[in-house]
């Protein structure tokens, strides 16, 4: 408990003081002595009130509190310290503190003001109004900070959920370790294949972005490495029935669930790796691209990617067909599950076929579907300067919004955008995604 003595007004006007100085000094000392007695009395009563219940329960409560702090679960402790949930002890301490604040909000602060007799009555009314306002504010603060029953229930549910997660988490990790040990070779093989695939996609995009600066010998080396990686993977897993699903034939025997996922994942990754070999061959053919040839290269890369997407959509079908046609579950159940799977697969195949035909139509068009070749008069009027590359126009193309750019520059722009680079008018319809940058879809096709 802290006591603050604020003697605010100790200034006396000589014109208003008509008593001797000794009388004033004796009055001040008498006031201070009375204040000292009052403070000592309050401190003594407060100590008696606090020590009475603490003497009986301090040892047991303190021991239980320390023991609970030591053995408390890590997740629950994190939630409590972060403020998401509160335990019963913290709520009890909070409520007791709020009740003490409600009973006497200014019990810890004592203020003394010494002033003249004329000002004392005027200030007393203001102090009473300020005290009433502070007491009302303290009551409102207690009402706002008191937790509602619904909030306590939500915290109790979160606390139970945290306990449940803590109980099942070690067993889940243990089962995961056992599963990895049972399929150790397949687990690390999957990680290796995925890492090589992601790195190969990055290398191919960088080679595509180099355009005429890419080196033929580097492309040949990349192509050979990709092909050797595909051959090595199928040689390593030659006993896992990977070749039959690769040519859209069902496996020799009905695979288990995890083995079916492994077959699909490896074949899906190797199909993308083989498609990267074809893309490298296209980059060799269109090494010195520019203008119309650059647009043709992008359209060919997009066509190869959509052909790959259609093949990857069909690739898991024979594996899951063999998995669902399992007579152990009964002919009726296996027929229903197989029919539902083929129905779902048909919708996905139709979507990929539409995208493939859209890529074929874009390849067969002689002119750009978002503009026409610009005439010499239009080029002269535009200033014979491309706004994208800031150089002289090469194979100029006039868009539907009448802006003129180089064919190579605007083709590269519309690979990622649909609006004009200058006026932002919608020029290219959103028919399908372009893969002219040499990228490959990295999403796995599991079903």
Short mmCIF file of C-alpha atoms in Angstrom, two decimals:
data_model
loop_
_atom_site.label_atom_id
_atom_site.label_comp_id
_atom_site.label_asym_id
_atom_site.label_seq_id
_atom_site.Cartn_x
_atom_site.Cartn_y
_atom_site.Cartn_z
CA UNK A 1 0.00 0.00 0.00
CA UNK A 2 1.45 3.32 -1.05
CA UNK A 3 0.64 6.67 0.48
CA UNK A 4 1.04 9.86 -1.51
CA UNK A 5 1.09 13.19 0.28
CA UNK A 6 0.37 16.02 -2.10
CA UNK A 7 0.57 19.43 -0.48
CA UNK A 8 -0.60 21.43 -3.46
CA UNK A 9 -1.34 24.83 -2.16
CA UNK A 10 1.18 26.13 0.32
CA UNK A 11 1.19 29.67 -0.98
CA UNK A 12 -0.14 32.45 1.26
CA UNK A 13 -0.91 35.95 0.22
CA UNK A 14 0.42 38.46 2.73
CA UNK A 15 -2.61 40.64 2.22
CA UNK A 16 -4.98 37.89 3.30
CA UNK A 17 -2.97 36.50 6.24
CA UNK A 18 -3.91 38.20 9.47
CA UNK A 19 -2.71 35.56 11.93
CA UNK A 20 0.76 35.14 13.34
CA UNK A 21 3.20 32.82 11.56
CA UNK A 22 3.66 30.65 14.64
CA UNK A 23 -0.06 29.85 14.69
CA UNK A 24 0.04 28.75 11.07
CA UNK A 25 3.09 26.53 11.67
CA UNK A 26 1.49 24.84 14.69
CA UNK A 27 -1.67 24.22 12.68
CA UNK A 28 0.32 22.52 9.88
CA UNK A 29 2.21 20.26 12.27
CA UNK A 30 -1.00 19.25 14.02
CA UNK A 31 -2.56 18.34 10.67
CA UNK A 32 0.47 16.24 9.72
CA UNK A 33 0.46 14.41 13.05
CA UNK A 34 -3.22 13.54 12.66
CA UNK A 35 -2.56 12.27 9.15
CA UNK A 36 0.30 10.07 10.41
CA UNK A 37 -1.94 8.46 13.01
CA UNK A 38 -4.67 7.76 10.44
CA UNK A 39 -2.22 6.18 8.00
CA UNK A 40 -0.63 3.96 10.65
CA UNK A 41 -4.06 2.79 11.79
CA UNK A 42 -5.11 1.89 8.25
CA UNK A 43 -1.86 0.03 7.60
CA UNK A 44 -2.25 -2.00 10.77
CA UNK A 45 -5.87 -2.97 9.97
CA UNK A 46 -4.95 -3.88 6.40
CA UNK A 47 -2.11 -6.14 7.57
CA UNK A 48 -4.41 -7.96 9.99
CA UNK A 49 -6.99 -8.55 7.27
CA UNK A 50 -4.42 -9.91 4.82
CA UNK A 51 -2.52 -12.15 7.24
CA UNK A 52 -5.56 -13.86 8.77
CA UNK A 53 -6.59 -16.07 5.81
CA UNK A 54 -3.06 -16.33 4.42
CA UNK A 55 -1.71 -18.00 7.57
CA UNK A 56 -3.99 -21.03 7.05
CA UNK A 57 -3.78 -21.58 3.32
CA UNK A 58 -0.49 -20.04 2.19
CA UNK A 59 1.57 -23.21 2.34
CA UNK A 60 -0.90 -25.53 0.60
CA UNK A 61 -1.96 -23.04 -2.07
CA UNK A 62 1.63 -22.01 -2.78
CA UNK A 63 2.75 -25.63 -3.11
CA UNK A 64 -0.10 -26.53 -5.42
CA UNK A 65 0.49 -23.44 -7.53
CA UNK A 66 4.19 -24.18 -7.96
CA UNK A 67 3.56 -27.85 -8.69
CA UNK A 68 0.99 -26.98 -11.34
CA UNK A 69 3.33 -24.48 -12.95
CA UNK A 70 6.02 -27.18 -13.18
CA UNK A 71 3.88 -29.98 -14.66
CA UNK A 72 1.61 -27.82 -16.81
CA UNK A 73 1.42 -28.96 -20.43
CA UNK A 74 3.41 -26.80 -22.89
CA UNK A 75 0.52 -26.07 -25.26
CA UNK A 76 -1.85 -25.10 -22.45
CA UNK A 77 0.79 -22.86 -20.90
CA UNK A 78 1.32 -21.14 -24.24
CA UNK A 79 -2.41 -20.48 -24.64
CA UNK A 80 -2.69 -19.12 -21.10
CA UNK A 81 0.32 -16.81 -21.41
CA UNK A 82 -0.83 -15.58 -24.84
CA UNK A 83 -4.20 -14.54 -23.41
CA UNK A 84 -6.37 -16.95 -25.41
CA UNK A 85 -7.54 -18.87 -22.35
CA UNK A 86 -7.36 -18.26 -18.61
CA UNK A 87 -7.13 -20.81 -15.88
CA UNK A 88 -9.31 -20.72 -12.79
CA UNK A 89 -6.60 -19.26 -10.60
CA UNK A 90 -5.89 -16.31 -12.90
CA UNK A 91 -9.62 -15.59 -13.20
CA UNK A 92 -10.02 -15.70 -9.42
CA UNK A 93 -7.14 -13.28 -8.93
CA UNK A 94 -8.54 -10.98 -11.59
CA UNK A 95 -12.02 -10.96 -10.06
CA UNK A 96 -10.67 -10.36 -6.53
CA UNK A 97 -8.58 -7.43 -7.75
CA UNK A 98 -11.57 -5.95 -9.52
CA UNK A 99 -13.75 -6.34 -6.42
CA UNK A 100 -11.15 -4.57 -4.25
CA UNK A 101 -10.96 -1.80 -6.83
CA UNK A 102 -14.74 -1.55 -6.81
CA UNK A 103 -14.97 -1.31 -3.03
CA UNK A 104 -12.35 1.40 -2.63
CA UNK A 105 -10.83 2.69 -5.86
CA UNK A 106 -8.74 5.29 -4.06
CA UNK A 107 -7.66 3.25 -1.03
CA UNK A 108 -4.02 3.42 -2.05
CA UNK A 109 -3.91 7.16 -2.59
CA UNK A 110 -4.07 9.77 0.19
CA UNK A 111 -3.95 13.41 -0.73
CA UNK A 112 -3.77 16.44 1.57
CA UNK A 113 -4.47 19.92 0.40
CA UNK A 114 -3.97 22.86 2.74
CA UNK A 115 -5.63 26.06 1.68
CA UNK A 116 -7.33 29.06 3.07
CA UNK A 117 -10.71 28.94 4.74
CA UNK A 118 -12.45 30.82 1.96
CA UNK A 119 -11.30 28.38 -0.74
CA UNK A 120 -11.91 25.22 1.30
CA UNK A 121 -15.69 25.23 0.94
CA UNK A 122 -15.54 25.99 -2.79
CA UNK A 123 -13.08 23.22 -3.53
CA UNK A 124 -14.87 20.64 -1.36
CA UNK A 125 -17.87 20.54 -3.68
CA UNK A 126 -15.59 20.03 -6.70
CA UNK A 127 -13.70 17.20 -4.95
CA UNK A 128 -16.96 15.43 -4.11
CA UNK A 129 -18.09 15.64 -7.74
CA UNK A 130 -14.71 14.35 -8.95
CA UNK A 131 -14.84 11.46 -6.45
CA UNK A 132 -18.33 10.51 -7.61
CA UNK A 133 -17.18 10.57 -11.24
CA UNK A 134 -14.14 8.41 -10.47
CA UNK A 135 -16.23 5.89 -8.51
CA UNK A 136 -18.72 5.63 -11.38
CA UNK A 137 -15.86 5.19 -13.83
CA UNK A 138 -14.37 2.44 -11.69
CA UNK A 139 -17.70 0.60 -11.49
CA UNK A 140 -18.12 0.79 -15.24
CA UNK A 141 -14.58 -0.50 -15.72
CA UNK A 142 -15.32 -3.50 -13.48
CA UNK A 143 -18.50 -4.25 -15.39
CA UNK A 144 -16.68 -4.10 -18.72
CA UNK A 145 -13.73 -6.23 -17.64
CA UNK A 146 -15.76 -8.92 -15.89
CA UNK A 147 -15.75 -12.01 -18.15
CA UNK A 148 -19.18 -13.16 -19.36
CA UNK A 149 -20.38 -16.77 -18.95
CA UNK A 150 -20.29 -17.39 -22.70
CA UNK A 151 -16.68 -16.23 -22.86
CA UNK A 152 -15.78 -18.55 -20.00
CA UNK A 153 -17.45 -21.46 -21.81
CA UNK A 154 -15.51 -20.73 -24.99
CA UNK A 155 -12.26 -20.63 -23.06
CA UNK A 156 -13.18 -23.90 -21.37
CA UNK A 157 -13.81 -25.52 -24.79
CA UNK A 158 -10.47 -24.26 -26.12
CA UNK A 159 -8.77 -25.60 -23.02
CA UNK A 160 -10.31 -29.04 -23.55
CA UNK A 161 -9.32 -28.96 -27.22
CA UNK A 162 -5.75 -28.11 -26.26
CA UNK A 163 -5.67 -31.05 -23.83
CA UNK A 164 -7.03 -33.38 -26.55
CA UNK A 165 -4.42 -32.24 -29.09
CA UNK A 166 -1.65 -32.72 -26.56
CA UNK A 167 -2.82 -36.25 -25.88
CA UNK A 168 -3.05 -37.42 -29.51
CA UNK A 169 -0.06 -35.51 -30.90
CA UNK A 170 2.66 -37.86 -29.56
CA UNK A 171 0.79 -40.94 -30.81
CA UNK A 172 0.25 -39.33 -34.22
CA UNK A 173 3.95 -38.56 -34.54
CA UNK A 174 4.77 -42.11 -33.47
CA UNK A 175 2.47 -43.57 -36.14
CA UNK A 176 3.99 -41.26 -38.74
CA UNK A 177 7.48 -42.48 -37.86
CA UNK A 178 6.33 -46.11 -38.16
CA UNK A 179 4.70 -45.37 -41.54
CA UNK A 180 7.87 -43.73 -42.84
CA UNK A 181 9.92 -46.69 -41.66
CA UNK A 182 7.63 -49.14 -43.47
CA UNK A 183 7.93 -47.15 -46.73
CA UNK A 184 11.40 -45.70 -46.21
CA UNK A 185 12.64 -46.14 -49.77
CA UNK A 186 9.47 -44.77 -51.32
CA UNK A 187 9.39 -41.83 -48.90
CA UNK A 188 12.90 -40.60 -49.66
CA UNK A 189 12.46 -41.42 -53.34
CA UNK A 190 9.40 -39.17 -53.48
CA UNK A 191 11.29 -36.32 -51.84
CA UNK A 192 14.16 -36.71 -54.32
CA UNK A 193 11.90 -36.81 -57.38
CA UNK A 194 9.94 -33.76 -56.23
CA UNK A 195 13.10 -31.75 -55.53
CA UNK A 196 14.55 -32.55 -58.97
CA UNK A 197 11.25 -31.65 -60.64
CA UNK A 198 11.02 -28.25 -58.94
CA UNK A 199 14.63 -27.42 -59.79
CA UNK A 200 14.18 -28.54 -63.41
CA UNK A 201 11.17 -26.27 -63.79
CA UNK A 202 13.19 -23.31 -62.52
CA UNK A 203 16.07 -24.06 -64.91
CA UNK A 204 13.74 -24.34 -67.90
CA UNK A 205 12.07 -21.00 -67.16
CA UNK A 206 15.44 -19.27 -66.92
CA UNK A 207 16.54 -20.73 -70.27
CA UNK A 208 13.28 -19.59 -71.88
CA UNK A 209 13.74 -16.05 -70.56
CA UNK A 210 17.23 -15.81 -72.12
CA UNK A 211 15.71 -15.87 -75.64
CA UNK A 212 18.52 -15.38 -78.18
CA UNK A 213 21.23 -15.34 -75.50
CA UNK A 214 20.77 -18.96 -74.45
CA UNK A 215 23.53 -21.36 -75.48
CA UNK A 216 22.88 -24.43 -77.56
CA UNK A 217 25.38 -26.58 -75.65
CA UNK A 218 23.72 -25.75 -72.33
CA UNK A 219 20.33 -26.80 -73.69
CA UNK A 220 21.78 -30.09 -74.93
CA UNK A 221 23.31 -30.78 -71.52
CA UNK A 222 20.04 -30.04 -69.73
CA UNK A 223 18.13 -32.31 -72.10
CA UNK A 224 20.52 -35.22 -71.54
CA UNK A 225 20.37 -34.82 -67.76
CA UNK A 226 16.56 -34.82 -67.78
CA UNK A 227 16.43 -37.96 -69.90
CA UNK A 228 18.97 -39.79 -67.73
CA UNK A 229 17.00 -38.93 -64.62
CA UNK A 230 13.80 -40.43 -66.07
CA UNK A 231 15.61 -43.62 -67.12
CA UNK A 232 17.30 -43.96 -63.73
CA UNK A 233 14.04 -43.63 -61.77
CA UNK A 234 12.25 -46.32 -63.78
CA UNK A 235 15.27 -48.60 -63.54
CA UNK A 236 15.41 -48.15 -59.76
CA UNK A 237 11.69 -48.89 -59.29
CA UNK A 238 11.40 -51.59 -61.96
CA UNK A 239 9.72 -54.04 -59.55
CA UNK A 240 6.92 -51.67 -58.46
CA UNK A 241 4.54 -51.99 -61.45
CA UNK A 242 5.22 -48.49 -62.74
CA UNK A 243 5.37 -49.19 -66.47
CA UNK A 244 1.83 -50.49 -67.04
CA UNK A 245 0.05 -47.39 -65.65
CA UNK A 246 2.46 -45.23 -67.67
CA UNK A 247 0.85 -46.52 -70.89
CA UNK A 248 -2.66 -46.29 -69.36
CA UNK A 249 -2.94 -49.98 -68.49
CA UNK A 250 -4.00 -51.27 -65.04
CA UNK A 251 -1.34 -52.83 -62.80
CA UNK A 252 -0.87 -56.59 -62.71
CA UNK A 253 -2.34 -56.86 -59.21
CA UNK A 254 -4.62 -54.74 -57.06
CA UNK A 255 -2.37 -52.22 -55.26
CA UNK A 256 -2.75 -51.14 -51.67
CA UNK A 257 -3.70 -47.55 -50.97
CA UNK A 258 -0.21 -46.21 -50.22
CA UNK A 259 1.32 -48.16 -53.08
CA UNK A 260 -1.30 -46.76 -55.46
CA UNK A 261 -0.43 -43.22 -54.37
CA UNK A 262 3.25 -43.95 -54.87
CA UNK A 263 2.72 -45.29 -58.41
CA UNK A 264 0.64 -42.27 -59.40
CA UNK A 265 3.06 -39.76 -57.89
CA UNK A 266 6.14 -41.23 -59.58
CA UNK A 267 4.47 -41.53 -62.99
CA UNK A 268 3.04 -38.02 -62.72
CA UNK A 269 6.46 -36.56 -61.90
CA UNK A 270 8.23 -38.51 -64.62
CA UNK A 271 5.65 -37.44 -67.21
CA UNK A 272 6.39 -33.81 -66.41
CA UNK A 273 10.13 -34.48 -66.54
CA UNK A 274 9.75 -36.05 -69.99
CA UNK A 275 7.67 -33.07 -71.16
CA UNK A 276 10.52 -30.79 -70.10
CA UNK A 277 12.74 -32.70 -72.53
CA UNK A 278 10.38 -31.79 -75.39
CA UNK A 279 10.34 -28.17 -74.24
CA UNK A 280 14.13 -28.09 -74.31
CA UNK A 281 14.03 -29.37 -77.89
CA UNK A 282 11.63 -26.53 -78.76
CA UNK A 283 13.99 -24.01 -77.20
CA UNK A 284 16.80 -25.40 -79.35
CA UNK A 285 14.68 -25.02 -82.46
CA UNK A 286 13.57 -21.46 -81.63
CA UNK A 287 16.96 -20.37 -80.30
CA UNK A 288 17.20 -17.15 -82.29
CA UNK A 289 13.62 -16.03 -81.81
CA UNK A 290 12.12 -12.68 -82.61
CA UNK A 291 8.75 -11.30 -83.55
CA UNK A 292 6.59 -13.98 -85.15
CA UNK A 293 8.97 -16.80 -84.16
CA UNK A 294 8.84 -15.79 -80.50
CA UNK A 295 5.05 -15.89 -80.57
CA UNK A 296 5.18 -19.30 -82.26
CA UNK A 297 7.56 -20.60 -79.60
CA UNK A 298 5.22 -19.49 -76.81
CA UNK A 299 2.23 -21.11 -78.50
CA UNK A 300 4.11 -24.37 -78.95
CA UNK A 301 5.19 -24.42 -75.29
CA UNK A 302 1.59 -23.78 -74.25
CA UNK A 303 0.34 -26.56 -76.52
CA UNK A 304 2.85 -29.05 -75.07
CA UNK A 305 1.79 -28.13 -71.54
CA UNK A 306 -1.93 -28.64 -72.24
CA UNK A 307 -1.24 -31.96 -73.91
CA UNK A 308 0.69 -32.91 -70.79
CA UNK A 309 -2.20 -31.82 -68.54
CA UNK A 310 -4.62 -34.04 -70.47
CA UNK A 311 -2.27 -37.00 -70.26
CA UNK A 312 -1.69 -36.44 -66.55
CA UNK A 313 -5.44 -36.36 -65.98
CA UNK A 314 -5.80 -39.79 -67.60
CA UNK A 315 -2.68 -41.23 -65.94
CA UNK A 316 -4.18 -42.15 -62.50
CA UNK A 317 -7.33 -43.69 -64.01
CA UNK A 318 -6.12 -47.31 -64.51
CA UNK A 319 -4.55 -47.41 -61.04
CA UNK A 320 -7.67 -46.24 -59.20
CA UNK A 321 -9.89 -48.36 -61.43
CA UNK A 322 -7.94 -51.44 -60.36
CA UNK A 323 -8.09 -50.25 -56.75
CA UNK A 324 -11.87 -49.71 -56.67
CA UNK A 325 -12.72 -52.90 -58.56
CA UNK A 326 -12.02 -55.00 -55.49
CA UNK A 327 -14.27 -58.01 -55.01
CA UNK A 328 -13.38 -58.22 -51.32
CA UNK A 329 -15.81 -55.37 -50.57
CA UNK A 330 -18.62 -56.90 -52.60
CA UNK A 331 -19.58 -56.54 -56.23
CA UNK A 332 -22.28 -53.92 -55.59
CA UNK A 333 -20.05 -51.66 -53.50
CA UNK A 334 -17.12 -51.93 -55.92
CA UNK A 335 -19.40 -51.19 -58.89
CA UNK A 336 -20.83 -48.07 -57.24
CA UNK A 337 -17.44 -46.67 -56.22
CA UNK A 338 -15.93 -47.40 -59.63
CA UNK A 339 -18.84 -45.74 -61.43
CA UNK A 340 -18.63 -42.63 -59.24
CA UNK A 341 -14.89 -42.33 -59.79
CA UNK A 342 -15.22 -42.63 -63.57
CA UNK A 343 -18.01 -40.02 -63.55
CA UNK A 344 -15.89 -37.54 -61.61
CA UNK A 345 -12.93 -38.26 -63.85
CA UNK A 346 -14.99 -37.66 -67.00
CA UNK A 347 -15.77 -34.06 -66.00
CA UNK A 348 -12.08 -33.33 -65.45
CA UNK A 349 -11.11 -34.90 -68.78
CA UNK A 350 -13.70 -32.82 -70.67
CA UNK A 351 -12.30 -29.63 -69.15
CA UNK A 352 -8.74 -30.51 -70.18
CA UNK A 353 -9.87 -31.38 -73.72
CA UNK A 354 -11.49 -27.95 -74.09
CA UNK A 355 -8.28 -26.23 -73.00
CA UNK A 356 -6.28 -28.32 -75.46
CA UNK A 357 -8.54 -27.31 -78.36
CA UNK A 358 -8.24 -23.65 -77.31
CA UNK A 359 -4.44 -23.95 -77.48
CA UNK A 360 -4.71 -25.57 -80.93
CA UNK A 361 -6.94 -22.74 -82.19
CA UNK A 362 -4.46 -20.15 -80.93
CA UNK A 363 -1.66 -21.96 -82.75
CA UNK A 364 -3.58 -22.17 -86.03
CA UNK A 365 -4.38 -18.44 -86.18
CA UNK A 366 -2.27 -16.55 -88.68
CA UNK A 367 -2.84 -13.21 -87.00
CA UNK A 368 -2.91 -12.24 -83.37
CA UNK A 369 -6.39 -12.40 -81.90
CA UNK A 370 -5.72 -9.22 -79.91
CA UNK A 371 -4.41 -7.06 -82.78
CA UNK A 372 -3.35 -6.67 -86.42
CA UNK A 373 -0.16 -5.76 -88.24
CA UNK A 374 0.29 -1.98 -88.28
CA UNK A 375 0.64 -0.10 -91.56
CA UNK A 376 3.50 2.28 -92.32
CA UNK A 377 1.19 5.30 -91.90
CA UNK A 378 0.14 4.12 -88.43
CA UNK A 379 3.77 3.52 -87.43
CA UNK A 380 4.78 7.00 -88.61
CA UNK A 381 1.89 8.61 -86.75
CA UNK A 382 2.79 6.74 -83.55
CA UNK A 383 6.43 7.92 -83.71
CA UNK A 384 8.07 4.61 -84.67
CA UNK A 385 8.96 3.92 -81.02
CA UNK A 386 7.78 1.02 -78.87
CA UNK A 387 6.55 2.10 -75.44
CA UNK A 388 7.64 -1.21 -73.88
CA UNK A 389 11.24 -1.64 -75.06
CA UNK A 390 11.79 2.07 -75.89
CA UNK A 391 13.38 1.09 -79.22
CA UNK A 392 12.40 1.22 -82.87
CA UNK A 393 9.31 -0.81 -83.71
CA UNK A 394 10.00 -4.33 -85.00
CA UNK A 395 7.06 -6.19 -86.58
CA UNK A 396 4.63 -3.55 -85.25
CA UNK A 397 1.22 -4.65 -84.00
CA UNK A 398 -1.71 -2.28 -83.52
CA UNK A 399 -4.07 -3.32 -80.72
CA UNK A 400 -7.81 -2.91 -80.60
CA UNK A 401 -7.28 0.27 -78.57
CA UNK A 402 -5.11 1.70 -81.44
CA UNK A 403 -1.81 1.57 -79.52
CA UNK A 404 1.19 0.14 -81.42
CA UNK A 405 3.95 -2.07 -79.97
CA UNK A 406 6.55 -4.55 -81.16
CA UNK A 407 5.07 -7.99 -81.75
CA UNK A 408 7.68 -9.63 -79.53
CA UNK A 409 7.17 -7.15 -76.69
CA UNK A 410 3.39 -7.22 -76.73
CA UNK A 411 3.28 -11.00 -77.07
CA UNK A 412 5.44 -11.35 -73.98
CA UNK A 413 3.23 -8.82 -72.18
CA UNK A 414 0.01 -10.67 -72.97
CA UNK A 415 1.45 -13.91 -71.70
CA UNK A 416 0.78 -12.59 -68.21
CA UNK A 417 -1.65 -9.67 -68.68
CA UNK A 418 -4.95 -9.03 -70.45
CA UNK A 419 -4.98 -5.22 -70.70
CA UNK A 420 -3.13 -2.66 -72.82
CA UNK A 421 0.21 -1.54 -71.29
CA UNK A 422 -0.73 2.13 -71.79
CA UNK A 423 -4.48 2.66 -71.43
CA UNK A 424 -5.31 -0.54 -69.47
CA UNK A 425 -8.18 -1.35 -71.82
CA UNK A 426 -9.23 -5.00 -71.92
CA UNK A 427 -7.65 -6.49 -75.04
CA UNK A 428 -7.06 -10.21 -74.53
CA UNK A 429 -9.94 -12.44 -73.41
CA UNK A 430 -9.31 -14.81 -70.51
CA UNK A 431 -9.75 -18.01 -72.51
CA UNK A 432 -6.89 -20.08 -71.07
CA UNK A 433 -3.60 -19.65 -69.25
CA UNK A 434 -0.44 -19.28 -71.30
CA UNK A 435 2.68 -21.33 -70.53
CA UNK A 436 4.91 -19.56 -73.02
CA UNK A 437 7.49 -18.85 -70.30
CA UNK A 438 8.41 -22.55 -70.28
CA UNK A 439 6.85 -23.26 -66.90
CA UNK A 440 5.24 -26.56 -65.93
CA UNK A 441 2.34 -27.05 -63.55
CA UNK A 442 3.73 -28.26 -60.22
CA UNK A 443 0.44 -29.49 -58.74
CA UNK A 444 0.36 -33.25 -58.31
CA UNK A 445 -2.42 -35.20 -60.02
CA UNK A 446 -3.37 -37.80 -57.41
CA UNK A 447 -6.87 -38.78 -58.65
#
